[in-house]
Structures are given as structure tokens and as C-alpha cells.
Amino acid sequence: MRKLLNTVYVTQPDVYLSLDGDNLVLLKEQEKLGRLPMHNLESIVAFGYTGASPALMGYCAERDISIVFFTMTGRYLARVIGESRGNVTLRKKQYRVSDDEAASARIARNFLIGKLYNHKWMIERMTRDYPLRVDVARFKAVSQQLSALMADIRECEDLERLRGLEGQAALGYNQLVDAMILQQKEHFYFRARSRRPPRDNVNAMLSFAYSLLANDVAAALEGVGLDAYVGFLHRDRPGRVSLALDVMEELRGVYADRFVLSLINKKVVSGDDFVQKENGAVLLRDEARKKFLTAWQEKKQEKITHPYLGESLSWGLVPHAQALLLARHLRDDLDEYPPFLWK
């Protein structure tokens, strides 16, 4: 059980949620795992639950405490709330901001500052950890470019210009990705990003990791009552989780890219784990996909200290923390949306 921003996260599997007076009680096979006062809670988020008592659900409904259910892998199932206007008010604010390009840009630029900051951190860490294996001068030049672009982004209130600045940053960062691959160079290389379809082993893994991350972020956004399909940087498109793509910008490099690079450099995957189709698409084989998913779930359990909240939590809860912070900003509880700035 983990409490974060007046939200309780129940991450143990097979836990039953019940009520005792004004307290939330967690039971597993009739054994009491925890007990927490309910008086200042805003939400209960349960992963892999076995159920919740009618008394608890009624208590929460009367007091505007939402109960959100996810699978253990993070797939969103449902959100139970009472006769509350809070969720409606939050989404109406989200839609108003999305329709206002200047207001959208003020939030979108923080997503991009997080992305560039984290890319810069990755580059600096490579020069620190592998000074004899990478071109330090080249890496430092791109790092300085990202710093300059972040300064421009902080002052920008135009969505099109923000996209242009992000494109410049992506060009410089992508030129270094291949140099971050330190092992198995004969099978793993990165020349450019190819998506539909991925044309090489690295792009195949990046596409898979981004899909998993987008699903996790979308589920987290739905869990706090936001509409994952209505974004600020990414505009509306049928079937696209635009807000999830917005929020995951700051996590692409530090979460997904680093994960893929670690699988390659630690030789968890090999060239034999991929197959090339007749149309040139490169895909993970079935067994390799299972291995990838297992490693992804293990990554989500790793503990970090959230840079803004200063609290210890797992990587898997980072999208949920960012979703909560975004919802608080839209409710005017925070002056700005604080991006995830990892060190």
C-alpha cells in the first residue's frame, strides 16, 4: 500500500478492500495487511484486486472518494465514483484548455522541457560512465544544444514553434542513439526512427516500448478522471490517445529508450530474437516478446525517488503521479504542471 497526494495505491495482488468505521482495511486471505484513515483521502487505486465491500463503495460514493481498478499489468478497468461533479468539471476544464492554443502551449512546453531535460541527463550520464567508449565532445555539443532549446521552449507560447523546437532537439538526440549502443553492434544499430513498420531491431523494440508506455500513461490519465484522447501538444485525431502521448514525451527517453538500450547492452536480447517480414518490417519473435514483457514488468517495480514529490515510488507509478499532478494543475491547485525531471 502506498499513499501519494491523498491517493492510496494498493499494488499487492489479490487484496480485498473493506471498511471498518472510517478506516480502509486491506485483507488478503483473511489476514489484515494494512489499515488507513479515510478522512482525507481523494482516491483509492487498486491493482489486481479481488474485490471491494459494498460498505466501502457506499462510503466512498457518499464522500466523493473514487475507487479505480487496474489489472496487475496496469490496464485500466473501471473508475467508480458517486454523484460527483468533480470529474465532469475536470474534463470540461481540460476541453477548454485544449481548445485554446495559447493555454495548450503553456502546458505543452512543460512536457517538452521534461523530455529535453531527461535526454540531456542521459547524454551527460553516458559521457560520465563511458568516457572512453563515446565521443565526449560530440555528446557535450548536443547537450549544450538541448540546454539552448530548453531556454527557447520556456519562453514559447506557440504550438507550431514548440513542435519545431522539439524537432530540432529530436534530430540532435537521435544522432547519438546509435553511439549509446555499446554491445552487439552487428545486430543492433540506429540510423533513424522508423515506425510503420519498424525497419530494424532497435526500432522494433522502441515501437513496442512506446506502445506499452502509451497504454500505461493512458490508463493513469483515465484513473484520475482525465480524457486520454484530448491533448494539448498532440491535437485531436480519431483513435489517438493524444494526452497520453503528451505526458509520455518526458518519459520516452529516460523510461523507454533507456530500457531498450539496457536490454541490448546487457545482452538480454540477441539478433536471433527478431524476424523480418517480406515488406521489410522487423518484429520480435513470440518468445522474445514474452521476455521483453517480463523485463518491462520488472522495470516497473524498480524504486526511484520522484524528483518533484521527493517520495520513493516504483517506475510503474510514475505515470500515475504525473497524471495526478496534471489534474491538480487543471483544477488550479498547482500554478504549473511540474514535468518529470529525472537525475
PDB file of N, CA and C in Angstrom, residues 74-107:
ATOM      1  N   GLY A  74      -1.295  -3.078 -15.222  1.00  0.00           N
ATOM      2  CA  GLY A  74      -1.546  -1.659 -15.381  1.00  0.00           C
ATOM      3  C   GLY A  74      -2.650  -1.300 -16.354  1.00  0.00           C
ATOM      4  N   ARG A  75      -3.404  -2.279 -16.867  1.00  0.00           N
ATOM      5  CA  ARG A  75      -4.508  -1.972 -17.786  1.00  0.00           C
ATOM      6  C   ARG A  75      -5.690  -1.432 -16.989  1.00  0.00           C
ATOM      7  N   TYR A  76      -6.222  -0.313 -17.456  1.00  0.00           N
ATOM      8  CA  TYR A  76      -7.345   0.340 -16.772  1.00  0.00           C
ATOM      9  C   TYR A  76      -8.607  -0.500 -16.933  1.00  0.00           C
ATOM     10  N   LEU A  77      -9.330  -0.715 -15.823  1.00  0.00           N
ATOM     11  CA  LEU A  77     -10.570  -1.482 -15.854  1.00  0.00           C
ATOM     12  C   LEU A  77     -11.789  -0.592 -15.643  1.00  0.00           C
ATOM     13  N   ALA A  78     -11.817   0.141 -14.530  1.00  0.00           N
ATOM     14  CA  ALA A  78     -13.013   0.932 -14.225  1.00  0.00           C
ATOM     15  C   ALA A  78     -12.693   1.959 -13.149  1.00  0.00           C
ATOM     16  N   ARG A  79     -13.541   2.981 -13.099  1.00  0.00           N
ATOM     17  CA  ARG A  79     -13.448   4.016 -12.065  1.00  0.00           C
ATOM     18  C   ARG A  79     -14.838   4.203 -11.478  1.00  0.00           C
ATOM     19  N   VAL A  80     -14.956   3.992 -10.178  1.00  0.00           N
ATOM     20  CA  VAL A  80     -16.246   4.058  -9.506  1.00  0.00           C
ATOM     21  C   VAL A  80     -16.304   5.342  -8.683  1.00  0.00           C
ATOM     22  N   ILE A  81     -17.304   6.179  -8.970  1.00  0.00           N
ATOM     23  CA  ILE A  81     -17.483   7.421  -8.223  1.00  0.00           C
ATOM     24  C   ILE A  81     -18.963   7.588  -7.906  1.00  0.00           C
ATOM     25  N   GLY A  82     -19.268   8.424  -6.934  1.00  0.00           N
ATOM     26  CA  GLY A  82     -20.658   8.694  -6.572  1.00  0.00           C
ATOM     27  C   GLY A  82     -21.226   9.833  -7.397  1.00  0.00           C
ATOM     28  N   GLU A  83     -22.237  10.494  -6.860  1.00  0.00           N
ATOM     29  CA  GLU A  83     -22.884  11.602  -7.563  1.00  0.00           C
ATOM     30  C   GLU A  83     -22.024  12.855  -7.425  1.00  0.00           C
ATOM     31  N   SER A  84     -20.912  12.831  -8.133  1.00  0.00           N
ATOM     32  CA  SER A  84     -19.938  13.919  -8.017  1.00  0.00           C
ATOM     33  C   SER A  84     -19.829  14.668  -9.334  1.00  0.00           C
ATOM     34  N   ARG A  85     -19.681  15.964  -9.246  1.00  0.00           N
ATOM     35  CA  ARG A  85     -19.456  16.769 -10.443  1.00  0.00           C
ATOM     36  C   ARG A  85     -17.973  17.020 -10.686  1.00  0.00           C
ATOM     37  N   GLY A  86     -17.125  16.530  -9.763  1.00  0.00           N
ATOM     38  CA  GLY A  86     -15.702  16.815  -9.862  1.00  0.00           C
ATOM     39  C   GLY A  86     -15.081  16.332 -11.156  1.00  0.00           C
ATOM     40  N   ASN A  87     -15.418  15.114 -11.552  1.00  0.00           N
ATOM     41  CA  ASN A  87     -14.851  14.539 -12.769  1.00  0.00           C
ATOM     42  C   ASN A  87     -15.319  15.311 -13.997  1.00  0.00           C
ATOM     43  N   VAL A  88     -16.587  15.698 -14.009  1.00  0.00           N
ATOM     44  CA  VAL A  88     -17.132  16.473 -15.128  1.00  0.00           C
ATOM     45  C   VAL A  88     -16.448  17.834 -15.212  1.00  0.00           C
ATOM     46  N   THR A  89     -16.287  18.485 -14.068  1.00  0.00           N
ATOM     47  CA  THR A  89     -15.634  19.795 -14.041  1.00  0.00           C
ATOM     48  C   THR A  89     -14.198  19.713 -14.542  1.00  0.00           C
ATOM     49  N   LEU A  90     -13.487  18.672 -14.131  1.00  0.00           N
ATOM     50  CA  LEU A  90     -12.102  18.496 -14.568  1.00  0.00           C
ATOM     51  C   LEU A  90     -12.026  18.323 -16.081  1.00  0.00           C
ATOM     52  N   ARG A  91     -12.891  17.481 -16.621  1.00  0.00           N
ATOM     53  CA  ARG A  91     -12.840  17.250 -18.077  1.00  0.00           C
ATOM     54  C   ARG A  91     -13.272  18.489 -18.861  1.00  0.00           C
ATOM     55  N   LYS A  92     -14.243  19.222 -18.361  1.00  0.00           N
ATOM     56  CA  LYS A  92     -14.642  20.451 -19.053  1.00  0.00           C
ATOM     57  C   LYS A  92     -13.487  21.445 -19.093  1.00  0.00           C
ATOM     58  N   LYS A  93     -12.735  21.514 -17.991  1.00  0.00           N
ATOM     59  CA  LYS A  93     -11.559  22.391 -17.980  1.00  0.00           C
ATOM     60  C   LYS A  93     -10.521  21.885 -18.982  1.00  0.00           C
ATOM     61  N   GLN A  94     -10.314  20.580 -19.023  1.00  0.00           N
ATOM     62  CA  GLN A  94      -9.371  20.001 -19.985  1.00  0.00           C
ATOM     63  C   GLN A  94      -9.763  20.351 -21.419  1.00  0.00           C
ATOM     64  N   TYR A  95     -11.047  20.263 -21.742  1.00  0.00           N
ATOM     65  CA  TYR A  95     -11.509  20.554 -23.100  1.00  0.00           C
ATOM     66  C   TYR A  95     -11.346  22.043 -23.428  1.00  0.00           C
ATOM     67  N   ARG A  96     -11.619  22.906 -22.449  1.00  0.00           N
ATOM     68  CA  ARG A  96     -11.459  24.348 -22.686  1.00  0.00           C
ATOM     69  C   ARG A  96      -9.997  24.697 -22.962  1.00  0.00           C
ATOM     70  N   VAL A  97      -9.099  24.117 -22.182  1.00  0.00           N
ATOM     71  CA  VAL A  97      -7.675  24.389 -22.384  1.00  0.00           C
ATOM     72  C   VAL A  97      -7.223  23.843 -23.732  1.00  0.00           C
ATOM     73  N   SER A  98      -7.682  22.656 -24.092  1.00  0.00           N
ATOM     74  CA  SER A  98      -7.305  22.058 -25.369  1.00  0.00           C
ATOM     75  C   SER A  98      -7.764  22.906 -26.545  1.00  0.00           C
ATOM     76  N   ASP A  99      -8.919  23.557 -26.419  1.00  0.00           N
ATOM     77  CA  ASP A  99      -9.438  24.410 -27.494  1.00  0.00           C
ATOM     78  C   ASP A  99      -8.706  25.749 -27.589  1.00  0.00           C
ATOM     79  N   ASP A 100      -7.975  26.108 -26.555  1.00  0.00           N
ATOM     80  CA  ASP A 100      -7.231  27.371 -26.513  1.00  0.00           C
ATOM     81  C   ASP A 100      -5.756  27.061 -26.790  1.00  0.00           C
ATOM     82  N   GLU A 101      -5.263  27.404 -27.977  1.00  0.00           N
ATOM     83  CA  GLU A 101      -3.907  27.014 -28.361  1.00  0.00           C
ATOM     84  C   GLU A 101      -2.844  27.660 -27.480  1.00  0.00           C
ATOM     85  N   ALA A 102      -3.054  28.891 -27.054  1.00  0.00           N
ATOM     86  CA  ALA A 102      -2.075  29.551 -26.185  1.00  0.00           C
ATOM     87  C   ALA A 102      -2.009  28.863 -24.824  1.00  0.00           C
ATOM     88  N   ALA A 103      -3.190  28.535 -24.262  1.00  0.00           N
ATOM     89  CA  ALA A 103      -3.226  27.829 -22.982  1.00  0.00           C
ATOM     90  C   ALA A 103      -2.632  26.425 -23.125  1.00  0.00           C
ATOM     91  N   SER A 104      -2.921  25.771 -24.251  1.00  0.00           N
ATOM     92  CA  SER A 104      -2.344  24.448 -24.510  1.00  0.00           C
ATOM     93  C   SER A 104      -0.825  24.519 -24.568  1.00  0.00           C
ATOM     94  N   ALA A 105      -0.316  25.555 -25.224  1.00  0.00           N
ATOM     95  CA  ALA A 105       1.138  25.698 -25.379  1.00  0.00           C
ATOM     96  C   ALA A 105       1.828  25.860 -24.032  1.00  0.00           C
ATOM     97  N   ARG A 106       1.166  26.546 -23.087  1.00  0.00           N
ATOM     98  CA  ARG A 106       1.793  26.767 -21.781  1.00  0.00           C
ATOM     99  C   ARG A 106       1.951  25.469 -21.000  1.00  0.00           C
ATOM    100  N   ILE A 107       1.062  24.515 -21.240  1.00  0.00           N
ATOM    101  CA  ILE A 107       1.227  23.192 -20.623  1.00  0.00           C
ATOM    102  C   ILE A 107       2.162  22.334 -21.465  1.00  0.00           C
TER     103      ILE A 107
END
